[in-house]
Amino acid sequence: MIYLNGEWMPIEQAKIPVLDRGFIFGDGVYEVIPSYSGHPFRLREHLVRLQSSLSAVRISNPFSPDRWEQLVRETVARNPWEDQGVYLQVTRGVAPRDHAFPKGVQPTVFMMSNPLVTPPQSLREQGVAAVSVPDNRWLRCDIKSVSLLANCLLRQAAVDAGAVESVLLRDGFLTEGSASNIFLAKNGVIITPPKSNFILPGITYDVVIELARANGLPLEIRQVSEAELRAADELWLTSSTKEVLPISTLDGKPVGHGDKAGRPGPLAARMNQLYQEYKRTVMRAPAKVQESVAK
Ligand code: PLP
């Protein structure tokens, strides 16, 4: 069951006018919120990021956070899967095609849910292949925009190379993945680029940083050069659907050194374990408590 502009219906019945600016211009923003056993994960944080995206593209938020929370919970309740990925999208609405914003138009609100299939433990122990690709996206990668053509092309570059994710480099520095944030470990220190207009401020990225701090793991948030990326002891990606997923090869070369090269290392394994434990805590905790658990 999906939600479209105030109504619930089976997805097959959902229709939007061809002049929706989401269709014509990619003029809209979105969120993907994981829900485990009926508990939306970090819901308030996702709604804060939604507000930032909406403000950045100057679409007024159609709902209060409480109303959004209600709708996300209802989407989960109306769909059958134990774990779900709730997708919500707000576009500027329907108007005659003109780049300038239309006046007095209601945003289109669409919500759906999919079964959430997170990587199995075997894959987390094995790691995945990634390739490096020049980051040729626009300069507002902090906005979770539905205009994802560049991300689609970058992700397909990974798929074409038989890999799972592309690791993006802009002007010789690591930015993020095509649909994930990237962490590395070097000499026992976890390193990740800072939030800026070059990366999406990932909700999972925040959780990993909080967990590293709460557990006394050395952490540096700073720019990462291409040379450092290639010399990393460990690499992993984070996202709401992939969680914490080690990268075992980059451009066909094993990540890491010596006899451990190409196999996920201890910090990725520890972070995975902390993340899975945190998730279990969240599943037991009422929504309001979730926000403070890792802080
Ligand atoms: N960066 C990009 C470009 C993404 O598309 C995503 C998620 O889809 C992320 C990072 C990770 O964000 P989150 O942890 O909130 O899923």
mmCIF file of N, CA, C and O in Angstrom, residues 63-151:
data_model
loop_
_atom_site.group_PDB
_atom_site.id
_atom_site.type_symbol
_atom_site.label_atom_id
_atom_site.label_comp_id
_atom_site.label_asym_id
_atom_site.label_seq_id
_atom_site.Cartn_x
_atom_site.Cartn_y
_atom_site.Cartn_z
ATOM 1 N N PHE A 63 3.971 18.916 5.810
ATOM 2 C CA PHE A 63 3.533 18.324 7.083
ATOM 3 C C PHE A 63 4.456 18.700 8.240
ATOM 4 O O PHE A 63 5.654 18.942 8.043
ATOM 5 N N SER A 64 3.895 18.631 9.434
ATOM 6 C CA SER A 64 4.691 18.785 10.660
ATOM 7 C C SER A 64 5.461 17.479 10.891
ATOM 8 O O SER A 64 5.078 16.425 10.371
ATOM 9 N N PRO A 65 6.531 17.518 11.717
ATOM 10 C CA PRO A 65 7.243 16.272 12.029
ATOM 11 C C PRO A 65 6.312 15.204 12.617
ATOM 12 O O PRO A 65 6.431 14.015 12.295
ATOM 13 N N ASP A 66 5.356 15.612 13.466
ATOM 14 C CA ASP A 66 4.449 14.618 14.061
ATOM 15 C C ASP A 66 3.583 13.948 12.997
ATOM 16 O O ASP A 66 3.353 12.734 13.038
ATOM 17 N N ARG A 67 3.111 14.748 12.053
ATOM 18 C CA ARG A 67 2.285 14.181 10.966
ATOM 19 C C ARG A 67 3.130 13.229 10.107
ATOM 20 O O ARG A 67 2.682 12.149 9.744
ATOM 21 N N TRP A 68 4.381 13.618 9.817
ATOM 22 C CA TRP A 68 5.264 12.738 9.045
ATOM 23 C C TRP A 68 5.473 11.430 9.800
ATOM 24 O O TRP A 68 5.425 10.342 9.210
ATOM 25 N N GLU A 69 5.699 11.568 11.095
ATOM 26 C CA GLU A 69 5.956 10.360 11.904
ATOM 27 C C GLU A 69 4.769 9.406 11.822
ATOM 28 O O GLU A 69 4.923 8.203 11.597
ATOM 29 N N GLN A 70 3.571 10.004 11.947
ATOM 30 C CA GLN A 70 2.337 9.217 11.855
ATOM 31 C C GLN A 70 2.254 8.502 10.498
ATOM 32 O O GLN A 70 1.948 7.315 10.417
ATOM 33 N N LEU A 71 2.556 9.233 9.421
ATOM 34 C CA LEU A 71 2.462 8.661 8.075
ATOM 35 C C LEU A 71 3.495 7.554 7.855
ATOM 36 O O LEU A 71 3.190 6.536 7.229
ATOM 37 N N VAL A 72 4.709 7.762 8.371
ATOM 38 C CA VAL A 72 5.737 6.720 8.218
ATOM 39 C C VAL A 72 5.287 5.466 8.971
ATOM 40 O O VAL A 72 5.347 4.344 8.445
ATOM 41 N N ARG A 73 4.788 5.664 10.198
ATOM 42 C CA ARG A 73 4.333 4.496 10.979
ATOM 43 C C ARG A 73 3.154 3.806 10.292
ATOM 44 O O ARG A 73 3.046 2.586 10.286
ATOM 45 N N GLU A 74 2.277 4.601 9.709
ATOM 46 C CA GLU A 74 1.122 4.004 9.022
ATOM 47 C C GLU A 74 1.574 3.231 7.782
ATOM 48 O O GLU A 74 1.051 2.150 7.485
ATOM 49 N N THR A 75 2.556 3.773 7.055
ATOM 50 C CA THR A 75 3.083 3.064 5.881
ATOM 51 C C THR A 75 3.628 1.695 6.309
ATOM 52 O O THR A 75 3.343 0.678 5.671
ATOM 53 N N VAL A 76 4.374 1.699 7.404
ATOM 54 C CA VAL A 76 4.935 0.436 7.909
ATOM 55 C C VAL A 76 3.799 -0.514 8.299
ATOM 56 O O VAL A 76 3.793 -1.697 7.928
ATOM 57 N N ALA A 77 2.801 0.033 9.010
ATOM 58 C CA ALA A 77 1.701 -0.814 9.499
ATOM 59 C C ALA A 77 0.878 -1.391 8.344
ATOM 60 O O ALA A 77 0.355 -2.511 8.447
ATOM 61 N N ARG A 78 0.774 -0.661 7.257
ATOM 62 C CA ARG A 78 -0.065 -1.115 6.142
ATOM 63 C C ARG A 78 0.654 -2.089 5.210
ATOM 64 O O ARG A 78 0.075 -2.555 4.239
ATOM 65 N N ASN A 79 1.932 -2.312 5.447
ATOM 66 C CA ASN A 79 2.683 -3.224 4.576
ATOM 67 C C ASN A 79 3.162 -4.437 5.368
ATOM 68 O O ASN A 79 3.352 -4.356 6.580
ATOM 69 N N PRO A 80 3.316 -5.582 4.681
ATOM 70 C CA PRO A 80 3.429 -6.843 5.410
ATOM 71 C C PRO A 80 4.821 -7.228 5.916
ATOM 72 O O PRO A 80 4.932 -8.128 6.733
ATOM 73 N N TRP A 81 5.864 -6.569 5.460
ATOM 74 C CA TRP A 81 7.202 -7.114 5.722
ATOM 75 C C TRP A 81 7.708 -6.766 7.118
ATOM 76 O O TRP A 81 7.455 -5.676 7.625
ATOM 77 N N GLU A 82 8.451 -7.681 7.695
ATOM 78 C CA GLU A 82 9.016 -7.488 9.037
ATOM 79 C C GLU A 82 9.936 -6.240 9.040
ATOM 80 O O GLU A 82 9.755 -5.332 9.826
ATOM 81 N N ASP A 83 10.896 -6.236 8.114
ATOM 82 C CA ASP A 83 11.803 -5.084 7.985
ATOM 83 C C ASP A 83 11.484 -4.379 6.668
ATOM 84 O O ASP A 83 11.310 -5.043 5.637
ATOM 85 N N GLN A 84 11.399 -3.066 6.732
ATOM 86 C CA GLN A 84 10.977 -2.321 5.545
ATOM 87 C C GLN A 84 11.873 -1.104 5.307
ATOM 88 O O GLN A 84 12.453 -0.559 6.240
ATOM 89 N N GLY A 85 11.945 -0.704 4.052
ATOM 90 C CA GLY A 85 12.589 0.566 3.709
ATOM 91 C C GLY A 85 11.479 1.500 3.251
ATOM 92 O O GLY A 85 10.891 1.282 2.184
ATOM 93 N N VAL A 86 11.165 2.484 4.063
ATOM 94 C CA VAL A 86 10.089 3.414 3.704
ATOM 95 C C VAL A 86 10.694 4.516 2.833
ATOM 96 O O VAL A 86 11.667 5.164 3.222
ATOM 97 N N TYR A 87 10.124 4.684 1.665
ATOM 98 C CA TYR A 87 10.580 5.715 0.722
ATOM 99 C C TYR A 87 9.552 6.827 0.734
ATOM 100 O O TYR A 87 8.354 6.568 0.583
ATOM 101 N N LEU A 88 9.986 8.057 0.928
ATOM 102 C CA LEU A 88 9.047 9.173 0.799
ATOM 103 C C LEU A 88 9.634 10.234 -0.112
ATOM 104 O O LEU A 88 10.854 10.444 -0.145
ATOM 105 N N GLN A 89 8.759 10.839 -0.874
ATOM 106 C CA GLN A 89 9.198 11.819 -1.874
ATOM 107 C C GLN A 89 8.246 13.012 -1.885
ATOM 108 O O GLN A 89 7.035 12.840 -1.833
ATOM 109 N N VAL A 90 8.829 14.190 -1.935
ATOM 110 C CA VAL A 90 8.018 15.410 -2.062
ATOM 111 C C VAL A 90 8.516 16.149 -3.295
ATOM 112 O O VAL A 90 9.709 16.461 -3.390
ATOM 113 N N THR A 91 7.621 16.399 -4.246
ATOM 114 C CA THR A 91 8.029 17.205 -5.399
ATOM 115 C C THR A 91 7.305 18.552 -5.354
ATOM 116 O O THR A 91 6.357 18.735 -4.588
ATOM 117 N N ARG A 92 7.764 19.474 -6.202
ATOM 118 C CA ARG A 92 7.191 20.825 -6.151
ATOM 119 C C ARG A 92 5.739 20.848 -6.628
ATOM 120 O O ARG A 92 5.035 21.817 -6.401
ATOM 121 N N GLY A 93 5.281 19.789 -7.270
ATOM 122 C CA GLY A 93 3.885 19.721 -7.673
ATOM 123 C C GLY A 93 3.703 19.773 -9.181
ATOM 124 O O GLY A 93 4.671 19.649 -9.939
ATOM 125 N N VAL A 94 2.459 19.952 -9.587
ATOM 126 C CA VAL A 94 2.083 19.867 -11.005
ATOM 127 C C VAL A 94 1.853 21.280 -11.541
ATOM 128 O O VAL A 94 1.111 22.055 -10.945
ATOM 129 N N ALA A 95 2.498 21.595 -12.666
ATOM 130 C CA ALA A 95 2.343 22.947 -13.245
ATOM 131 C C ALA A 95 2.793 22.913 -14.700
ATOM 132 O O ALA A 95 3.599 22.043 -15.076
ATOM 133 N N PRO A 96 2.328 23.864 -15.532
ATOM 134 C CA PRO A 96 2.826 23.934 -16.907
ATOM 135 C C PRO A 96 4.347 24.018 -16.896
ATOM 136 O O PRO A 96 4.933 24.645 -16.010
ATOM 137 N N ARG A 97 4.990 23.406 -17.898
ATOM 138 C CA ARG A 97 6.458 23.310 -17.873
ATOM 139 C C ARG A 97 7.115 24.681 -18.030
ATOM 140 O O ARG A 97 6.958 25.344 -19.050
ATOM 141 N N ASP A 98 7.794 25.072 -16.966
ATOM 142 C CA ASP A 98 8.563 26.332 -16.954
ATOM 143 C C ASP A 98 9.572 26.172 -15.815
ATOM 144 O O ASP A 98 9.196 25.754 -14.718
ATOM 145 N N HIS A 99 10.827 26.507 -16.113
ATOM 146 C CA HIS A 99 11.842 26.282 -15.076
ATOM 147 C C HIS A 99 11.528 27.036 -13.783
ATOM 148 O O HIS A 99 11.732 26.525 -12.695
ATOM 149 N N ALA A 100 11.046 28.281 -13.915
ATOM 150 C CA ALA A 100 10.770 29.085 -12.712
ATOM 151 C C ALA A 100 9.677 28.418 -11.878
ATOM 152 O O ALA A 100 8.803 27.725 -12.415
ATOM 153 N N PHE A 101 9.735 28.652 -10.568
ATOM 154 C CA PHE A 101 8.762 28.007 -9.669
ATOM 155 C C PHE A 101 7.342 28.470 -10.004
ATOM 156 O O PHE A 101 7.113 29.668 -10.181
ATOM 157 N N PRO A 102 6.394 27.546 -10.025
ATOM 158 C CA PRO A 102 4.990 27.949 -10.179
ATOM 159 C C PRO A 102 4.478 28.545 -8.864
ATOM 160 O O PRO A 102 5.030 28.243 -7.803
ATOM 161 N N LYS A 103 3.443 29.371 -8.936
ATOM 162 C CA LYS A 103 2.873 29.948 -7.704
ATOM 163 C C LYS A 103 1.628 29.167 -7.290
ATOM 164 O O LYS A 103 0.883 28.693 -8.144
ATOM 165 N N GLY A 104 1.451 29.034 -5.994
ATOM 166 C CA GLY A 104 0.209 28.455 -5.464
ATOM 167 C C GLY A 104 -0.005 26.994 -5.806
ATOM 168 O O GLY A 104 -1.146 26.553 -5.944
ATOM 169 N N VAL A 105 1.086 26.253 -5.967
ATOM 170 C CA VAL A 105 0.945 24.830 -6.318
ATOM 171 C C VAL A 105 1.228 23.963 -5.085
ATOM 172 O O VAL A 105 2.137 24.253 -4.317
ATOM 173 N N GLN A 106 0.407 22.943 -4.899
ATOM 174 C CA GLN A 106 0.592 22.020 -3.776
ATOM 175 C C GLN A 106 1.691 21.012 -4.094
ATOM 176 O O GLN A 106 1.682 20.424 -5.180
ATOM 177 N N PRO A 107 2.620 20.771 -3.176
ATOM 178 C CA PRO A 107 3.608 19.716 -3.414
ATOM 179 C C PRO A 107 2.938 18.347 -3.547
ATOM 180 O O PRO A 107 1.878 18.108 -2.962
ATOM 181 N N THR A 108 3.545 17.484 -4.344
ATOM 182 C CA THR A 108 3.096 16.094 -4.453
ATOM 183 C C THR A 108 3.810 15.285 -3.372
ATOM 184 O O THR A 108 5.038 15.370 -3.247
ATOM 185 N N VAL A 109 3.042 14.514 -2.597
ATOM 186 C CA VAL A 109 3.651 13.672 -1.555
ATOM 187 C C VAL A 109 3.366 12.212 -1.872
ATOM 188 O O VAL A 109 2.210 11.820 -2.041
ATOM 189 N N PHE A 110 4.439 11.459 -1.965
ATOM 190 C CA PHE A 110 4.326 10.029 -2.295
ATOM 191 C C PHE A 110 5.133 9.228 -1.282
ATOM 192 O O PHE A 110 6.272 9.582 -0.977
ATOM 193 N N MET A 111 4.540 8.165 -0.759
ATOM 194 C CA MET A 111 5.267 7.284 0.163
ATOM 195 C C MET A 111 4.990 5.838 -0.195
ATOM 196 O O MET A 111 3.847 5.471 -0.475
ATOM 197 N N MET A 112 6.048 5.049 -0.191
ATOM 198 C CA MET A 112 5.866 3.607 -0.416
ATOM 199 C C MET A 112 6.829 2.864 0.499
ATOM 200 O O MET A 112 7.682 3.467 1.159
ATOM 201 N N SER A 113 6.678 1.550 0.522
ATOM 202 C CA SER A 113 7.596 0.762 1.327
ATOM 203 C C SER A 113 8.038 -0.459 0.536
ATOM 204 O O SER A 113 7.291 -0.968 -0.298
ATOM 205 N N ASN A 114 9.260 -0.870 0.781
ATOM 206 C CA ASN A 114 9.790 -2.079 0.143
ATOM 207 C C ASN A 114 10.331 -2.989 1.225
ATOM 208 O O ASN A 114 10.722 -2.513 2.299
ATOM 209 N N PRO A 115 10.404 -4.292 0.933
ATOM 210 C CA PRO A 115 11.060 -5.164 1.908
ATOM 211 C C PRO A 115 12.506 -4.704 2.068
ATOM 212 O O PRO A 115 13.154 -4.370 1.076
ATOM 213 N N LEU A 116 12.967 -4.635 3.310
ATOM 214 C CA LEU A 116 14.348 -4.194 3.544
ATOM 215 C C LEU A 116 15.227 -5.436 3.651
ATOM 216 O O LEU A 116 15.083 -6.236 4.583
ATOM 217 N N VAL A 117 16.087 -5.600 2.661
ATOM 218 C CA VAL A 117 16.990 -6.746 2.677
ATOM 219 C C VAL A 117 18.410 -6.215 2.900
ATOM 220 O O VAL A 117 19.018 -5.649 1.991
ATOM 221 N N THR A 118 18.884 -6.343 4.112
ATOM 222 C CA THR A 118 20.226 -5.845 4.432
ATOM 223 C C THR A 118 21.244 -6.930 4.066
ATOM 224 O O THR A 118 20.883 -8.111 3.960
ATOM 225 N N PRO A 119 22.522 -6.548 3.843
ATOM 226 C CA PRO A 119 23.504 -7.564 3.444
ATOM 227 C C PRO A 119 23.618 -8.668 4.493
ATOM 228 O O PRO A 119 23.648 -8.374 5.695
ATOM 229 N N PRO A 120 23.652 -9.920 4.060
ATOM 230 C CA PRO A 120 23.776 -11.020 5.030
ATOM 231 C C PRO A 120 25.150 -10.997 5.704
ATOM 232 O O PRO A 120 26.099 -10.417 5.168
ATOM 233 N N GLN A 121 25.219 -11.625 6.874
ATOM 234 C CA GLN A 121 26.468 -11.651 7.639
ATOM 235 C C GLN A 121 27.626 -12.175 6.778
ATOM 236 O O GLN A 121 28.743 -11.668 6.853
ATOM 237 N N SER A 122 27.332 -13.160 5.919
ATOM 238 C CA SER A 122 28.402 -13.745 5.092
ATOM 239 C C SER A 122 29.038 -12.663 4.201
ATOM 240 O O SER A 122 30.258 -12.605 4.060
ATOM 241 N N LEU A 123 28.214 -11.779 3.650
ATOM 242 C CA LEU A 123 28.749 -10.710 2.787
ATOM 243 C C LEU A 123 29.525 -9.685 3.614
ATOM 244 O O LEU A 123 30.550 -9.152 3.186
ATOM 245 N N ARG A 124 29.022 -9.444 4.834
ATOM 246 C CA ARG A 124 29.722 -8.488 5.707
ATOM 247 C C ARG A 124 31.084 -9.038 6.120
ATOM 248 O O ARG A 124 31.995 -8.292 6.429
ATOM 249 N N GLU A 125 31.179 -10.378 6.171
ATOM 250 C CA GLU A 125 32.475 -10.973 6.537
ATOM 251 C C GLU A 125 33.419 -11.047 5.341
ATOM 252 O O GLU A 125 34.630 -11.085 5.481
ATOM 253 N N GLN A 126 32.815 -11.047 4.165
ATOM 254 C CA GLN A 126 33.595 -11.219 2.939
ATOM 255 C C GLN A 126 33.969 -9.860 2.323
ATOM 256 O O GLN A 126 35.054 -9.699 1.782
ATOM 257 N N GLY A 127 33.066 -8.895 2.416
ATOM 258 C CA GLY A 127 33.289 -7.583 1.803
ATOM 259 C C GLY A 127 32.861 -7.588 0.342
ATOM 260 O O GLY A 127 32.593 -8.642 -0.239
ATOM 261 N N VAL A 128 32.813 -6.385 -0.240
ATOM 262 C CA VAL A 128 32.362 -6.244 -1.630
ATOM 263 C C VAL A 128 33.409 -5.490 -2.447
ATOM 264 O O VAL A 128 34.265 -4.794 -1.902
ATOM 265 N N ALA A 129 33.275 -5.617 -3.758
ATOM 266 C CA ALA A 129 34.183 -4.912 -4.669
ATOM 267 C C ALA A 129 33.669 -3.490 -4.906
ATOM 268 O O ALA A 129 32.458 -3.265 -5.003
ATOM 269 N N ALA A 130 34.608 -2.540 -5.009
ATOM 270 C CA ALA A 130 34.251 -1.169 -5.369
ATOM 271 C C ALA A 130 35.231 -0.671 -6.426
ATOM 272 O O ALA A 130 36.334 -1.214 -6.562
ATOM 273 N N VAL A 131 34.796 0.323 -7.170
ATOM 274 C CA VAL A 131 35.707 0.958 -8.142
ATOM 275 C C VAL A 131 35.737 2.463 -7.858
ATOM 276 O O VAL A 131 34.766 3.019 -7.342
ATOM 277 N N SER A 132 36.857 3.100 -8.177
ATOM 278 C CA SER A 132 36.921 4.555 -7.991
ATOM 279 C C SER A 132 36.498 5.228 -9.303
ATOM 280 O O SER A 132 36.827 4.746 -10.388
ATOM 281 N N VAL A 133 35.752 6.310 -9.172
ATOM 282 C CA VAL A 133 35.213 7.021 -10.339
ATOM 283 C C VAL A 133 35.267 8.524 -10.029
ATOM 284 O O VAL A 133 35.018 8.922 -8.881
ATOM 285 N N PRO A 134 35.611 9.354 -11.037
ATOM 286 C CA PRO A 134 35.567 10.804 -10.777
ATOM 287 C C PRO A 134 34.147 11.252 -10.417
ATOM 288 O O PRO A 134 33.186 10.835 -11.065
ATOM 289 N N ASP A 135 34.059 12.062 -9.380
ATOM 290 C CA ASP A 135 32.759 12.558 -8.922
ATOM 291 C C ASP A 135 32.367 13.748 -9.793
ATOM 292 O O ASP A 135 32.881 14.851 -9.630
ATOM 293 N N ASN A 136 31.451 13.506 -10.725
ATOM 294 C CA ASN A 136 31.069 14.583 -11.650
ATOM 295 C C ASN A 136 29.671 15.120 -11.364
ATOM 296 O O ASN A 136 29.025 15.695 -12.223
ATOM 297 N N ARG A 137 29.222 14.949 -10.110
ATOM 298 C CA ARG A 137 27.895 15.455 -9.758
ATOM 299 C C ARG A 137 27.933 16.975 -9.538
ATOM 300 O O ARG A 137 28.992 17.579 -9.512
ATOM 301 N N TRP A 138 26.776 17.542 -9.302
ATOM 302 C CA TRP A 138 26.708 18.985 -9.036
ATOM 303 C C TRP A 138 27.303 19.303 -7.663
ATOM 304 O O TRP A 138 27.824 18.403 -6.987
ATOM 305 N N LEU A 139 27.231 20.567 -7.273
ATOM 306 C CA LEU A 139 27.917 20.997 -6.045
ATOM 307 C C LEU A 139 26.982 21.091 -4.836
ATOM 308 O O LEU A 139 27.330 21.695 -3.830
ATOM 309 N N ARG A 140 25.798 20.462 -4.934
ATOM 310 C CA ARG A 140 24.886 20.432 -3.784
ATOM 311 C C ARG A 140 24.517 18.990 -3.459
ATOM 312 O O ARG A 140 23.338 18.625 -3.370
ATOM 313 N N CYS A 141 25.563 18.179 -3.258
ATOM 314 C CA CYS A 141 25.340 16.763 -2.967
ATOM 315 C C CYS A 141 24.786 16.561 -1.557
ATOM 316 O O CYS A 141 24.429 15.451 -1.172
ATOM 317 N N ASP A 142 24.727 17.658 -0.766
ATOM 318 C CA ASP A 142 24.142 17.579 0.578
ATOM 319 C C ASP A 142 22.615 17.550 0.521
ATOM 320 O O ASP A 142 21.961 17.251 1.519
ATOM 321 N N ILE A 143 22.034 17.876 -0.632
ATOM 322 C CA ILE A 143 20.573 17.840 -0.774
ATOM 323 C C ILE A 143 20.165 16.453 -1.244
ATOM 324 O O ILE A 143 20.723 15.945 -2.218
ATOM 325 N N LYS A 144 19.198 15.849 -0.559
ATOM 326 C CA LYS A 144 18.755 14.511 -0.995
ATOM 327 C C LYS A 144 17.706 14.692 -2.090
ATOM 328 O O LYS A 144 16.498 14.547 -1.870
ATOM 329 N N SER A 145 18.210 15.036 -3.272
ATOM 330 C CA SER A 145 17.352 15.380 -4.398
ATOM 331 C C SER A 145 16.989 14.124 -5.194
ATOM 332 O O SER A 145 17.799 13.202 -5.298
ATOM 333 N N VAL A 146 15.781 14.122 -5.771
ATOM 334 C CA VAL A 146 15.409 12.993 -6.632
ATOM 335 C C VAL A 146 16.107 13.072 -7.990
ATOM 336 O O VAL A 146 16.017 12.128 -8.778
ATOM 337 N N SER A 147 16.791 14.172 -8.284
ATOM 338 C CA SER A 147 17.578 14.270 -9.533
ATOM 339 C C SER A 147 18.828 13.408 -9.362
ATOM 340 O O SER A 147 19.875 13.919 -8.978
ATOM 341 N N LEU A 148 18.706 12.127 -9.656
ATOM 342 C CA LEU A 148 19.793 11.197 -9.338
ATOM 343 C C LEU A 148 20.481 10.643 -10.573
ATOM 344 O O LEU A 148 21.141 9.597 -10.494
ATOM 345 N N LEU A 149 20.343 11.338 -11.713
ATOM 346 C CA LEU A 149 20.917 10.793 -12.941
ATOM 347 C C LEU A 149 22.425 10.567 -12.799
ATOM 348 O O LEU A 149 22.944 9.504 -13.182
ATOM 349 N N ALA A 150 23.129 11.547 -12.236
ATOM 350 C CA ALA A 150 24.585 11.389 -12.084
ATOM 351 C C ALA A 150 24.901 10.186 -11.185
ATOM 352 O O ALA A 150 25.776 9.378 -11.505
ATOM 353 N N ASN A 151 24.141 10.061 -10.083
ATOM 354 C CA ASN A 151 24.378 8.916 -9.182
ATOM 355 C C ASN A 151 24.089 7.595 -9.889
ATOM 356 O O ASN A 151 24.784 6.604 -9.673
#
